PDB file of C-alpha atoms in Angstrom:
ATOM      1  CA  MET A1437      -9.949  83.771 116.183  1.00 53.00           C
ATOM      2  CA  LYS A1438      -6.756  85.777 116.749  1.00 59.00           C
ATOM      3  CA  LYS A1439      -8.722  88.333 118.770  1.00 61.00           C
ATOM      4  CA  LEU A1440      -9.856  85.611 121.157  1.00 54.00           C
ATOM      5  CA  PHE A1441      -6.265  84.583 121.870  1.00 58.00           C
ATOM      6  CA  CYS A1442      -5.376  88.217 122.566  1.00 60.00           C
ATOM      7  CA  TRP A1443      -8.045  88.391 125.272  1.00 55.00           C
ATOM      8  CA  ILE A1444      -6.969  85.262 127.154  1.00 60.00           C
ATOM      9  CA  PRO A1445      -3.809  86.837 128.696  1.00 63.00           C
ATOM     10  CA  MET A1446      -5.787  89.967 129.577  1.00 59.00           C
ATOM     11  CA  ILE A1447      -8.446  87.922 131.366  1.00 56.00           C
ATOM     12  CA  GLY A1448      -5.713  86.103 133.317  1.00 56.00           C
ATOM     13  CA  LEU A1449      -4.124  89.407 134.282  1.00 56.00           C
ATOM     14  CA  ALA A1450      -7.484  90.807 135.410  1.00 54.00           C
ATOM     15  CA  MET A1451      -8.095  87.725 137.577  1.00 52.00           C
ATOM     16  CA  ALA A1452      -4.650  88.070 139.165  1.00 51.00           C
ATOM     17  CA  VAL A1453      -5.120  91.773 139.895  1.00 51.00           C
ATOM     18  CA  THR A1454      -8.597  91.410 141.394  1.00 50.00           C
ATOM     19  CA  GLY A1455      -7.567  88.427 143.513  1.00 52.00           C
ATOM     20  CA  CYS A1456      -9.431  85.356 142.334  1.00 57.00           C
ATOM     21  CA  ALA A1457      -7.718  83.284 145.065  1.00 65.00           C
ATOM     22  CA  THR A1458      -9.727  82.394 148.149  1.00 71.00           C
ATOM     23  CA  PRO A1459      -9.246  85.159 150.729  1.00 84.00           C
ATOM     24  CA  ARG A1460      -7.827  84.014 154.056  1.00 90.00           C
ATOM     25  CA  ILE A1461      -6.848  85.360 157.461  1.00 93.00           C
ATOM     26  CA  ASP A1462      -3.982  84.058 159.599  1.00 96.00           C
ATOM     27  CA  ILE A1463      -5.161  84.155 163.232  1.00 97.00           C
ATOM     28  CA  THR A1464      -2.580  83.947 166.028  1.00 97.00           C
ATOM     29  CA  SER A1465      -2.639  84.536 169.776  1.00 97.00           C
ATOM     30  CA  GLU A1466      -0.558  84.873 172.911  1.00 97.00           C
ATOM     31  CA  PRO A1467      -0.791  82.396 174.495  1.00 97.00           C
ATOM     32  CA  SER A1468      -1.143  79.995 171.558  1.00 97.00           C
ATOM     33  CA  ARG A1469      -3.579  77.054 171.374  1.00 97.00           C
ATOM     34  CA  ALA A1470      -6.567  79.324 172.086  1.00 98.00           C
ATOM     35  CA  ALA A1471      -9.970  78.332 170.657  1.00 98.00           C
ATOM     36  CA  VAL A1472     -11.076  80.435 167.675  1.00 98.00           C
ATOM     37  CA  SER A1473     -14.630  81.000 166.433  1.00 97.00           C
ATOM     38  CA  VAL A1474     -15.630  83.011 163.369  1.00 95.00           C
ATOM     39  CA  ASP A1475     -19.244  84.188 163.418  1.00 93.00           C
ATOM     40  CA  ASN A1476     -19.957  81.755 166.290  1.00 94.00           C
ATOM     41  CA  GLU A1477     -18.541  78.758 164.377  1.00 94.00           C
ATOM     42  CA  TYR A1478     -15.519  77.014 165.923  1.00 97.00           C
ATOM     43  CA  ILE A1479     -12.670  76.776 163.381  1.00 96.00           C
ATOM     44  CA  GLY A1480      -9.735  75.492 165.467  1.00 97.00           C
ATOM     45  CA  LYS A1481      -6.956  76.587 167.818  1.00 97.00           C
ATOM     46  CA  THR A1482      -4.330  79.237 167.213  1.00 97.00           C
ATOM     47  CA  PRO A1483      -2.387  79.501 165.077  1.00 97.00           C
ATOM     48  CA  VAL A1484      -5.104  78.856 162.473  1.00 97.00           C
ATOM     49  CA  ILE A1485      -5.826  79.968 158.906  1.00 95.00           C
ATOM     50  CA  HIS A1486      -9.427  80.892 158.156  1.00 94.00           C
ATOM     51  CA  LYS A1487     -10.512  80.709 154.522  1.00 92.00           C
ATOM     52  CA  ILE A1488     -13.348  83.134 153.818  1.00 86.00           C
ATOM     53  CA  LYS A1489     -16.020  81.202 151.946  1.00 81.00           C
ATOM     54  CA  ASP A1490     -18.392  84.079 151.230  1.00 71.00           C
ATOM     55  CA  ASP A1491     -16.434  86.862 149.533  1.00 67.00           C
ATOM     56  CA  ASN A1492     -19.538  89.129 149.504  1.00 75.00           C
ATOM     57  CA  ARG A1493     -19.389  89.603 153.284  1.00 78.00           C
ATOM     58  CA  ASP A1494     -18.387  92.993 154.650  1.00 84.00           C
ATOM     59  CA  THR A1495     -17.777  91.971 158.285  1.00 89.00           C
ATOM     60  CA  LEU A1496     -16.479  89.009 160.291  1.00 92.00           C
ATOM     61  CA  VAL A1497     -16.641  88.499 164.058  1.00 95.00           C
ATOM     62  CA  ILE A1498     -13.689  86.582 165.514  1.00 96.00           C
ATOM     63  CA  THR A1499     -13.725  85.307 169.111  1.00 97.00           C
ATOM     64  CA  VAL A1500     -10.631  83.836 170.813  1.00 98.00           C
ATOM     65  CA  GLU A1501     -10.909  81.988 174.151  1.00 97.00           C
ATOM     66  CA  LYS A1502      -8.612  80.037 176.460  1.00 97.00           C
ATOM     67  CA  LEU A1503      -9.133  78.651 179.960  1.00 95.00           C
ATOM     68  CA  CYS A1504      -7.833  81.049 182.644  1.00 95.00           C
ATOM     69  CA  TYR A1505      -7.713  83.980 180.171  1.00 97.00           C
ATOM     70  CA  GLU A1506     -10.205  86.703 179.296  1.00 96.00           C
ATOM     71  CA  SER A1507     -11.844  86.027 175.945  1.00 96.00           C
ATOM     72  CA  ASP A1508     -11.383  88.581 173.166  1.00 97.00           C
ATOM     73  CA  LEU A1509     -13.798  89.467 170.357  1.00 97.00           C
ATOM     74  CA  ARG A1510     -13.072  91.553 167.263  1.00 95.00           C
ATOM     75  CA  ARG A1511     -15.286  92.705 164.441  1.00 95.00           C
ATOM     76  CA  LEU A1512     -13.307  92.953 161.210  1.00 92.00           C
ATOM     77  CA  GLU A1513     -14.513  95.061 158.305  1.00 89.00           C
ATOM     78  CA  LYS A1514     -13.297  95.113 154.726  1.00 84.00           C
ATOM     79  CA  LYS A1515     -10.983  97.994 153.849  1.00 78.00           C
ATOM     80  CA  GLY A1516     -10.038  99.649 150.573  1.00 70.00           C
ATOM     81  CA  GLY A1517     -13.014  98.973 148.320  1.00 62.00           C
ATOM     82  CA  GLY A1518     -13.243 100.565 144.913  1.00 58.00           C
ATOM     83  CA  LEU A1519     -14.835 100.167 141.510  1.00 55.00           C
ATOM     84  CA  ILE A1520     -13.450  96.670 140.881  1.00 54.00           C
ATOM     85  CA  SER A1521     -13.303  95.284 144.422  1.00 55.00           C
ATOM     86  CA  SER A1522     -15.471  95.570 147.533  1.00 60.00           C
ATOM     87  CA  GLY A1523     -12.330  95.654 149.698  1.00 71.00           C
ATOM     88  CA  GLU A1524     -10.352  93.102 151.656  1.00 84.00           C
ATOM     89  CA  PHE A1525     -10.086  91.791 155.182  1.00 86.00           C
ATOM     90  CA  PRO A1526      -6.661  92.008 156.842  1.00 87.00           C
ATOM     91  CA  ASP A1527      -4.281  89.120 156.063  1.00 90.00           C
ATOM     92  CA  LYS A1528      -3.325  88.626 159.730  1.00 94.00           C
ATOM     93  CA  VAL A1529      -4.944  89.160 163.122  1.00 95.00           C
ATOM     94  CA  HIS A1530      -3.104  88.701 166.430  1.00 97.00           C
ATOM     95  CA  PHE A1531      -4.796  88.472 169.832  1.00 97.00           C
ATOM     96  CA  VAL A1532      -3.077  89.000 173.195  1.00 97.00           C
ATOM     97  CA  LEU A1533      -5.213  87.391 175.900  1.00 97.00           C
ATOM     98  CA  GLN A1534      -5.077  88.690 179.473  1.00 96.00           C
ATOM     99  CA  PRO A1535      -5.026  86.263 182.443  1.00 95.00           C
ATOM    100  CA  THR A1536      -8.169  86.091 184.566  1.00 92.00           C
ATOM    101  CA  ARG A1537      -8.087  86.780 188.300  1.00 85.00           C
ATOM    102  CA  SER A1538     -10.016  83.643 189.155  1.00 79.00           C
ATOM    103  CA  GLU A1539      -8.698  81.739 192.189  1.00 79.00           C
ATOM    104  CA  ASP A1540      -8.987  78.465 190.236  1.00 79.00           C
ATOM    105  CA  CYS A1541      -6.444  79.762 187.728  1.00 82.00           C
ATOM    106  CA  GLN A1542      -3.977  81.179 190.291  1.00 72.00           C
ATOM    107  CA  ARG A1543      -2.874  77.794 191.570  1.00 59.00           C
TER     108      ARG A1543
END
């Protein structure tokens, strides 16, 4: 029974080191209030926090759009995998949207 109690702190430490918390990405943009989609699913307007539901994924595609600005798309890949972990996505992603040259937006 004593051996079991010795393992409990070690299991907790292992969970903390490997990151048992839900991974998330803070997504921001200039200008703010731009629409954000992850893998073609709308998740909100910037600034927004995206919680990654499927930790087994290796890539995410983030699209940011705003009226009168060019949309921007980024493919994120996990970095730093090893024996214990398959890697992690970045904690933060920032988009800088460029204005369009449309006459409707120049007014």
